[in-house]
Amino acid sequence: MNNFKFWSPTEFIFGRNTVNRVGQLIKKWGGTKVLVHYGGQSAVKSGLLADIEKCLQNDFIEYVKLGGVQPNPLDTLVYKGIDLCRNENVNFILAVGGGSVIDSAKAIAAGVPYAGDFWNFFDRTVTINKALPVATVLTIPAAGSEGSDSMVITKTKGGLKRGAGSSQLRPVFSILDPSLTFTLPANQTANGIADMMAHVMERYFSQTPAVELTDRLCEAILLAIIKEAPVVLREPDNYDARANIMWAGTVAHNGLCGVGREEDWATHGLEHELSALYDVPHGAGLSVMFPAWMQYVYTSGIDRFVQFATRVWGVEPADAKKDTALKGIKALKDFFSSLGLPVNFEQLGAKSADIDKLIATLKINSGDQFGAFRKLDMRDARTIYEIAAKG
Ligand code: NZQ
Ligand code: ZN
């Protein structure tokens, strides 16, 4: 096991009706003038936004609102949010929504105290060492941004989708009420499930030896998701199943599963090019890319793939390790299919004719080499996209 530092300071408030505590929590964390940031329409339609406004008014907390964050959030709204916060002397940001809203909120939070262009954080010419406090009311378990130190934004000009991170970006508190996720359509629920599984697997597929505890934590999270995913799709208002999925999404990405081990993240890099080019949901893109990446790299660490197949999918070990490993990969792919997720380019709405475009932006974003389980170059990436295209 490698040396590590683990710092995950977010205060998580989990359960039914916990949204009522939002005003009290904002006060506790020093907010006096709040930007309430939200997405397209789900939080308005469900009445959640109105409930939050009522809480803030009851607690005499001043606020301004900025909605309209779209999935795969854009830099243009971030600039707008930064201007709004400066003009209104906002000192606290409340994100009401999923990963897209939370990431947009984080970018605004980092951009407000910074005199230059906030995109400098994403082209990595400047590090983030100051940000307004961000808190979240999570409405879709998926990205794990409610507990993570990172954010992903797309630059409208050139369509570059990039991540940036800082410990300053960990939300101060996150409210997780599983009943807020009852309204999620099946496809969004499934996209979220693929993303949280991917967050575990990006950490699980590591060459670092002697990481039994984190291996077991990863496997436990995957097993819980595999058990509860069909239940939430069948019974969207099953509170306990939604609760397990919601917490799985958070622990999949707050860093706990990756301590002491080298993480991979090649598949996220490959996927971000798909969601940037086609504006497809991140989770759907991962459902296509993860099995393809696995098929390409499994020989670089076959014992790990055998472990994945046997411990996570209950595959009976075959005589040849290769057969066991491939059965595990197939089980993952079949599972994604059973949730209605895409497993090839056509189902995703992507085209193999665009692989050159994907490679061009991947090279800009990920450099000549990326990934850790197996170091990949652009030739490898091309083959993985070709495998993904066929499914
Ligand atoms: O915009 P509204 O109307 O709210 O609709 C949203 C959106 O269309 C809808 N939705 C959310 N909660 C709902 C709901 N619909 C009905 N009922 C509810 N309760 O769901 C749609 C998707 O929302 P979005 O926030 O885009 O989903 P997600 O949480 O999957 O976030 C995706 C973004 O997060 C990034 C992704 O790249 C992508 O841009 N990621 C962020 C990470 C991080 N910051 O740590 C890590 C991830 O790997 C990921 O890259
Ligand atoms: Zn992800």
Coordinates of C-alpha atoms and ligand atoms in Angstrom, one line a residue:
M1 CA 0.0 0.0 0.0
N2 CA 1.3 3.5 -0.9
N3 CA 1.5 6.4 1.6
F4 CA -1.5 8.6 1.4
K5 CA -3.3 11.7 2.8
F6 CA -7.1 11.5 3.1
W7 CA -9.1 14.6 3.7
S8 CA -12.8 14.6 3.1
P9 CA -14.3 17.3 5.3
T10 CA -17.8 17.6 3.9
E11 CA -20.6 17.5 6.4
F12 CA -23.2 15.1 5.0
I13 CA -26.8 15.4 6.1
F14 CA -28.6 12.3 4.9
G15 CA -32.3 11.4 5.0
R16 CA -35.9 12.5 4.5
N17 CA -36.8 16.2 5.0
T18 CA -33.2 17.2 5.6
V19 CA -33.6 20.0 3.2
N20 CA -35.5 21.9 5.9
R21 CA -32.1 22.4 7.6
V22 CA -30.5 24.2 4.8
G23 CA -30.8 27.7 6.3
Q24 CA -29.4 26.7 9.6
L25 CA -26.5 24.9 7.9
I26 CA -25.7 27.9 5.7
K27 CA -25.6 30.1 8.8
K28 CA -23.3 27.5 10.6
W29 CA -20.9 27.7 7.7
G30 CA -20.8 31.5 7.6
G31 CA -23.1 32.3 4.6
T32 CA -24.9 35.6 4.7
K33 CA -25.6 36.3 1.1
V34 CA -26.2 33.2 -1.0
L35 CA -26.2 32.3 -4.7
V36 CA -28.8 29.5 -5.3
H37 CA -27.6 27.8 -8.4
Y38 CA -29.7 25.2 -10.2
G39 CA -30.3 23.4 -13.5
G40 CA -32.9 23.3 -16.3
Q41 CA -36.3 22.7 -14.7
S42 CA -36.4 19.6 -12.4
A43 CA -35.8 21.5 -9.2
V44 CA -38.5 24.1 -10.1
K45 CA -41.0 21.5 -11.2
S46 CA -40.6 19.3 -8.1
G47 CA -41.1 22.3 -5.8
L48 CA -37.7 21.8 -4.3
L49 CA -36.5 25.2 -5.2
A50 CA -39.6 26.9 -3.7
D51 CA -39.0 24.8 -0.5
I52 CA -35.4 26.0 -0.3
E53 CA -36.4 29.6 -0.9
K54 CA -39.0 29.3 1.9
C55 CA -36.3 28.0 4.3
L56 CA -33.9 30.8 3.4
Q57 CA -36.6 33.4 3.9
N58 CA -37.6 31.9 7.3
D59 CA -34.0 32.1 8.4
F60 CA -33.6 35.7 7.1
I61 CA -30.9 34.7 4.7
E62 CA -30.5 37.0 1.6
Y63 CA -30.1 35.2 -1.7
V64 CA -30.0 35.6 -5.5
K65 CA -30.8 32.8 -8.0
L66 CA -29.1 31.6 -11.1
G67 CA -30.7 28.7 -13.0
G68 CA -30.1 27.1 -16.4
V69 CA -27.1 24.9 -15.8
Q70 CA -27.2 22.3 -18.5
P71 CA -25.8 18.8 -18.4
N72 CA -22.1 19.0 -19.4
P73 CA -22.0 22.5 -17.9
L74 CA -20.6 25.4 -20.0
D75 CA -18.1 28.1 -19.2
T76 CA -20.6 30.8 -20.4
L77 CA -22.9 30.4 -17.4
V78 CA -19.9 30.3 -15.0
Y79 CA -18.8 33.7 -16.2
K80 CA -22.3 35.0 -15.7
G81 CA -22.4 33.5 -12.2
I82 CA -19.0 35.1 -11.3
D83 CA -20.3 38.5 -12.3
L84 CA -23.5 38.1 -10.4
C85 CA -21.7 37.0 -7.2
R86 CA -19.4 40.0 -7.4
N87 CA -22.1 42.5 -8.1
E88 CA -24.3 41.1 -5.3
N89 CA -21.6 40.5 -2.8
V90 CA -22.4 36.9 -2.5
N91 CA -20.3 35.0 0.0
F92 CA -21.7 31.4 -0.2
I93 CA -22.9 29.2 -3.1
L94 CA -25.7 26.6 -2.8
A95 CA -25.9 24.2 -5.7
V96 CA -29.3 22.5 -6.1
G97 CA -29.0 19.6 -8.5
G98 CA -26.5 17.1 -9.8
G99 CA -22.9 17.0 -10.9
S100 CA -23.4 19.6 -13.6
V101 CA -24.9 22.2 -11.2
I102 CA -22.4 21.4 -8.5
D103 CA -19.5 21.7 -10.9
S104 CA -20.8 25.0 -12.3
A105 CA -21.1 26.2 -8.7
K106 CA -17.6 25.1 -7.8
A107 CA -16.2 27.0 -10.9
I108 CA -18.1 30.1 -9.9
A109 CA -16.8 29.7 -6.3
A110 CA -13.2 29.5 -7.4
G111 CA -13.6 32.3 -10.0
V112 CA -15.1 35.0 -7.8
P113 CA -11.9 35.6 -5.7
Y114 CA -9.6 35.2 -8.7
A115 CA -8.8 38.4 -10.7
G116 CA -8.0 36.6 -14.0
D117 CA -10.0 34.3 -16.3
F118 CA -11.3 31.3 -14.4
W119 CA -10.4 29.0 -17.3
N120 CA -6.8 29.4 -16.2
F121 CA -7.7 26.8 -13.6
F122 CA -8.6 24.4 -16.4
D123 CA -5.7 25.0 -18.6
R124 CA -3.6 24.4 -15.5
T125 CA -1.7 27.7 -15.6
V126 CA -3.0 28.7 -12.2
T127 CA -3.8 26.6 -9.1
I128 CA -6.9 27.2 -7.0
N129 CA -6.0 28.3 -3.5
K130 CA -9.1 30.3 -2.6
A131 CA -12.8 29.8 -3.2
L132 CA -16.2 30.8 -1.8
P133 CA -17.7 28.0 0.3
V134 CA -19.9 25.7 -1.7
A135 CA -22.7 23.5 -0.3
T136 CA -25.1 21.2 -2.2
V137 CA -28.6 19.8 -2.2
L138 CA -28.1 16.7 -4.3
T139 CA -30.9 15.6 -6.6
I140 CA -29.2 12.8 -8.7
P141 CA -26.7 10.3 -7.4
A142 CA -24.0 10.0 -10.1
A143 CA -21.0 12.3 -10.3
G144 CA -20.1 12.3 -6.6
S145 CA -19.3 16.0 -6.9
E146 CA -21.2 16.5 -3.6
G147 CA -18.1 15.1 -1.8
S148 CA -15.3 15.5 -4.4
D149 CA -12.6 18.0 -4.8
S150 CA -13.1 18.3 -8.5
M151 CA -15.2 19.9 -11.2
V152 CA -15.6 19.4 -14.9
I153 CA -16.6 22.3 -17.3
T154 CA -16.9 22.6 -21.1
K155 CA -15.4 25.6 -22.9
T156 CA -18.0 26.5 -25.5
K157 CA -15.3 27.7 -27.9
G158 CA -13.6 24.6 -29.2
G159 CA -15.8 22.3 -27.1
L160 CA -13.0 21.4 -24.7
K161 CA -14.3 19.5 -21.7
R162 CA -11.9 19.6 -18.8
G163 CA -11.5 18.9 -15.1
A164 CA -9.8 20.9 -12.4
G165 CA -9.5 20.3 -8.7
S166 CA -8.5 21.7 -5.3
S167 CA -9.2 20.8 -1.7
Q168 CA -10.9 24.2 -1.5
L169 CA -13.7 22.8 -3.7
R170 CA -14.9 20.1 -1.3
P171 CA -18.4 21.2 -0.4
V172 CA -18.7 22.4 3.2
F173 CA -22.0 20.5 3.5
S174 CA -24.1 18.3 1.3
I175 CA -27.8 17.5 1.9
L176 CA -28.7 14.0 0.6
D177 CA -32.4 13.2 0.7
P178 CA -33.1 10.0 -1.3
S179 CA -36.8 11.0 -1.8
L180 CA -35.6 13.9 -4.0
T181 CA -34.4 11.3 -6.5
F182 CA -37.8 9.6 -6.9
T183 CA -38.5 11.9 -9.9
L184 CA -35.5 10.8 -11.9
P185 CA -36.3 9.3 -15.2
A186 CA -35.0 5.7 -15.7
N187 CA -32.3 6.8 -18.1
Q188 CA -30.9 9.4 -15.8
T189 CA -30.9 6.9 -12.9
A190 CA -29.0 4.4 -15.0
N191 CA -26.5 7.0 -16.2
G192 CA -25.8 7.9 -12.6
I193 CA -25.3 4.2 -11.8
A194 CA -22.8 3.7 -14.6
D195 CA -20.9 6.8 -13.4
M196 CA -20.6 5.8 -9.8
M197 CA -19.5 2.2 -10.8
A198 CA -16.9 3.8 -13.1
H199 CA -15.6 5.9 -10.1
V200 CA -15.0 2.8 -8.2
M201 CA -13.5 0.9 -11.1
E202 CA -11.1 3.7 -12.0
R203 CA -9.6 3.1 -8.5
Y204 CA -10.1 -0.7 -8.4
F205 CA -8.0 -1.3 -11.5
S206 CA -4.7 -0.5 -10.1
Q207 CA -1.3 -2.1 -10.2
T208 CA -0.5 -1.2 -6.6
P209 CA -0.1 -4.3 -4.5
A210 CA -1.4 -5.1 -1.0
V211 CA -4.5 -3.0 -1.0
E212 CA -6.9 -5.6 0.3
L213 CA -9.0 -3.2 2.4
T214 CA -9.7 -0.7 -0.4
D215 CA -10.2 -3.7 -2.8
R216 CA -12.9 -5.0 -0.4
L217 CA -14.5 -1.5 0.0
C218 CA -14.6 -1.1 -3.8
E219 CA -16.2 -4.6 -4.2
A220 CA -18.7 -3.9 -1.5
I221 CA -19.9 -0.7 -3.2
L222 CA -20.1 -2.4 -6.6
L223 CA -22.0 -5.3 -5.1
A224 CA -24.5 -3.0 -3.3
I225 CA -25.0 -1.0 -6.6
I226 CA -25.5 -4.3 -8.6
K227 CA -28.2 -5.4 -6.1
E228 CA -30.1 -2.1 -5.8
A229 CA -29.9 -0.8 -9.4
P230 CA -32.6 -3.1 -10.8
V231 CA -34.8 -2.2 -7.7
V232 CA -34.6 1.6 -8.2
L233 CA -35.4 1.1 -11.9
R234 CA -38.4 -1.1 -11.1
E235 CA -39.6 0.9 -8.2
P236 CA -38.5 4.5 -8.6
D237 CA -39.9 5.5 -5.2
N238 CA -38.4 2.7 -3.2
Y239 CA -36.8 4.9 -0.5
D240 CA -34.3 2.3 0.9
A241 CA -33.0 1.3 -2.5
R242 CA -32.7 4.9 -3.6
A243 CA -30.9 5.6 -0.3
N244 CA -28.3 2.9 -0.8
I245 CA -27.7 4.1 -4.4
M246 CA -27.4 7.7 -3.2
W247 CA -24.8 7.0 -0.6
A248 CA -23.0 4.6 -2.9
G249 CA -22.6 7.5 -5.4
T250 CA -20.9 9.6 -2.7
V251 CA -18.5 7.0 -1.2
A252 CA -17.6 5.9 -4.7
H253 CA -16.0 9.3 -5.3
N254 CA -15.1 11.1 -2.1
G255 CA -11.6 9.5 -2.3
L256 CA -11.9 6.7 0.3
C257 CA -11.7 3.9 -2.3
G258 CA -8.5 5.3 -3.8
V259 CA -6.4 5.8 -0.8
G260 CA -3.0 4.0 -0.8
R261 CA -3.3 3.0 -4.5
E262 CA -2.5 4.4 -7.9
E263 CA -5.8 5.3 -9.7
D264 CA -6.3 5.0 -13.4
W265 CA -8.8 7.5 -14.9
A266 CA -8.1 6.6 -18.6
T267 CA -11.7 5.7 -19.2
H268 CA -12.9 9.1 -17.9
G269 CA -10.4 10.8 -20.2
L270 CA -11.7 8.8 -23.2
E271 CA -15.3 9.4 -22.2
H272 CA -15.1 13.2 -21.7
E273 CA -14.3 13.5 -25.5
L274 CA -17.6 11.8 -26.3
S275 CA -19.7 13.9 -24.0
A276 CA -17.9 17.0 -25.3
L277 CA -18.4 16.1 -29.0
Y278 CA -22.0 14.8 -28.8
D279 CA -23.3 16.3 -25.6
V280 CA -24.3 12.8 -24.4
P281 CA -24.6 12.1 -20.7
H282 CA -21.3 11.3 -19.0
G283 CA -22.6 8.0 -17.5
A284 CA -23.9 6.8 -20.9
G285 CA -20.5 7.4 -22.4
L286 CA -18.8 5.5 -19.6
S287 CA -21.1 2.6 -20.2
V288 CA -19.8 2.3 -23.7
M289 CA -16.1 3.0 -22.9
F290 CA -15.5 1.0 -19.7
P291 CA -16.0 -2.5 -21.1
A292 CA -14.0 -1.4 -24.2
W293 CA -11.0 -0.2 -22.1
M294 CA -11.2 -3.4 -20.1
Q295 CA -11.1 -5.6 -23.2
Y296 CA -8.0 -3.7 -24.3
V297 CA -6.0 -3.7 -21.1
Y298 CA -7.0 -6.9 -19.2
T299 CA -3.8 -8.8 -20.2
S300 CA -1.7 -6.1 -18.4
G301 CA -3.0 -7.3 -15.0
I302 CA -5.0 -10.5 -15.5
D303 CA -5.2 -11.5 -11.8
R304 CA -7.0 -8.2 -11.0
F305 CA -9.5 -9.0 -13.7
V306 CA -10.0 -12.5 -12.4
Q307 CA -10.6 -11.1 -9.0
F308 CA -13.1 -8.6 -10.4
A309 CA -14.9 -11.5 -12.2
T310 CA -15.0 -13.8 -9.3
R311 CA -15.6 -11.5 -6.4
V312 CA -17.9 -8.9 -8.0
W313 CA -19.8 -11.0 -10.6
G314 CA -19.6 -14.4 -9.0
V315 CA -17.9 -15.9 -12.1
E316 CA -16.8 -19.5 -11.6
P317 CA -13.0 -19.6 -12.2
A318 CA -12.3 -21.3 -15.5
D319 CA -9.0 -23.2 -16.3
A320 CA -7.6 -20.3 -18.2
K321 CA -7.5 -17.0 -16.4
K322 CA -8.2 -15.2 -19.7
D323 CA -11.7 -16.9 -19.9
T324 CA -12.5 -15.9 -16.3
A325 CA -11.4 -12.3 -16.9
L326 CA -13.4 -12.0 -20.1
K327 CA -16.5 -13.4 -18.4
G328 CA -16.2 -10.6 -15.8
I329 CA -16.0 -8.0 -18.5
K330 CA -19.0 -9.5 -20.3
A331 CA -21.0 -9.5 -17.0
L332 CA -20.4 -5.8 -16.6
K333 CA -21.5 -5.1 -20.2
D334 CA -24.6 -7.3 -19.8
F335 CA -25.4 -5.5 -16.6
F336 CA -25.2 -2.1 -18.2
S337 CA -27.4 -3.3 -21.1
S338 CA -29.9 -4.7 -18.6
L339 CA -30.2 -1.1 -17.2
G340 CA -31.0 0.2 -20.6
L341 CA -27.6 1.8 -21.0
P342 CA -25.7 2.0 -24.4
V343 CA -22.8 -0.4 -25.0
N344 CA -21.7 0.7 -28.4
F345 CA -21.3 3.9 -30.5
E346 CA -24.6 3.5 -32.3
Q347 CA -26.6 3.1 -29.2
L348 CA -24.8 6.1 -27.7
G349 CA -25.3 8.2 -30.8
A350 CA -21.6 8.4 -31.7
K351 CA -19.9 7.6 -35.0
S352 CA -16.7 5.7 -35.7
A353 CA -16.1 8.2 -38.5
D354 CA -15.5 10.8 -35.7
I355 CA -12.7 8.9 -34.0
D356 CA -10.1 11.3 -35.5
K357 CA -11.9 14.2 -33.9
L358 CA -12.0 12.4 -30.5
I359 CA -8.3 11.6 -30.7
A360 CA -7.5 15.3 -31.6
T361 CA -9.2 16.7 -28.5
L362 CA -8.0 13.8 -26.3
K363 CA -4.4 14.6 -27.1
I364 CA -5.0 18.2 -26.1
N365 CA -6.7 17.2 -22.8
S366 CA -4.8 14.1 -21.8
G367 CA -1.4 14.6 -23.4
D368 CA 0.7 12.0 -25.2
Q369 CA 0.3 9.4 -22.5
F370 CA -2.5 8.8 -20.0
G371 CA -3.9 6.1 -17.6
A372 CA -1.9 4.2 -15.0
F373 CA -3.1 0.5 -15.0
R374 CA -1.6 0.5 -18.4
K375 CA 0.0 3.6 -19.9
L376 CA -1.8 4.5 -23.1
D377 CA -0.9 6.6 -26.1
M378 CA -3.0 7.9 -28.9
R379 CA -2.6 4.6 -30.9
D380 CA -4.0 2.7 -28.0
A381 CA -6.8 5.2 -27.6
R382 CA -7.8 4.8 -31.2
T383 CA -8.0 1.0 -30.8
I384 CA -10.1 1.4 -27.6
Y385 CA -12.5 3.8 -29.5
E386 CA -12.7 1.2 -32.3
I387 CA -13.6 -1.6 -29.8
A388 CA -16.2 0.7 -28.2
A389 CA -17.7 1.6 -31.6
K390 CA -18.5 -2.1 -32.2
G391 CA -19.4 -2.8 -28.6
Ligands
NZQ1 O1 -31.4 20.3 -15.5 P1 -32.5 19.6 -14.7 O2 -33.8 20.0 -15.2 O3 -32.3 19.7 -13.3 O4 -32.4 18.1 -15.1 C1 -31.3 17.2 -14.8 C2 -30.4 16.9 -15.9 O5 -31.1 16.9 -17.1 C3 -31.8 15.9 -14.4 N1 -32.2 15.8 -12.9 C4 -31.3 16.0 -11.9 N2 -32.0 15.7 -10.7 C5 -33.2 15.3 -11.1 C6 -33.4 15.4 -12.5 N3 -34.5 15.0 -13.1 C7 -35.5 14.7 -12.4 N4 -35.5 14.6 -11.0 C8 -34.4 14.9 -10.3 N5 -34.3 14.7 -9.0 O6 -30.8 15.0 -14.6 C9 -30.0 15.4 -15.7 C10 -28.5 15.2 -15.5 O7 -28.0 16.0 -14.5 P2 -26.5 16.2 -14.3 O8 -26.3 17.1 -13.2 O9 -25.9 16.6 -15.6 O10 -26.0 14.7 -14.0 P3 -24.7 14.2 -13.2 O11 -24.9 14.3 -11.8 O12 -24.5 12.9 -13.9 O13 -23.5 15.2 -13.6 C11 -22.8 15.0 -14.8 C12 -21.7 16.0 -14.9 O14 -20.7 15.8 -13.8 C13 -19.4 15.6 -14.4 C14 -19.7 15.0 -15.7 O15 -18.6 15.1 -16.6 C15 -20.9 15.8 -16.2 O16 -20.4 17.0 -16.7 N6 -18.6 14.9 -13.4 C16 -18.2 15.5 -12.3 C17 -17.3 15.0 -11.4 C18 -16.9 15.7 -10.2 N7 -17.1 17.0 -10.1 O17 -16.3 15.1 -9.3 C19 -16.8 13.6 -11.6 C20 -17.5 12.8 -12.6 O18 -16.7 11.8 -13.1 C21 -18.0 13.6 -13.8 O19 -17.0 13.8 -14.7
ZN2 ZN -17.5 10.2 -13.7

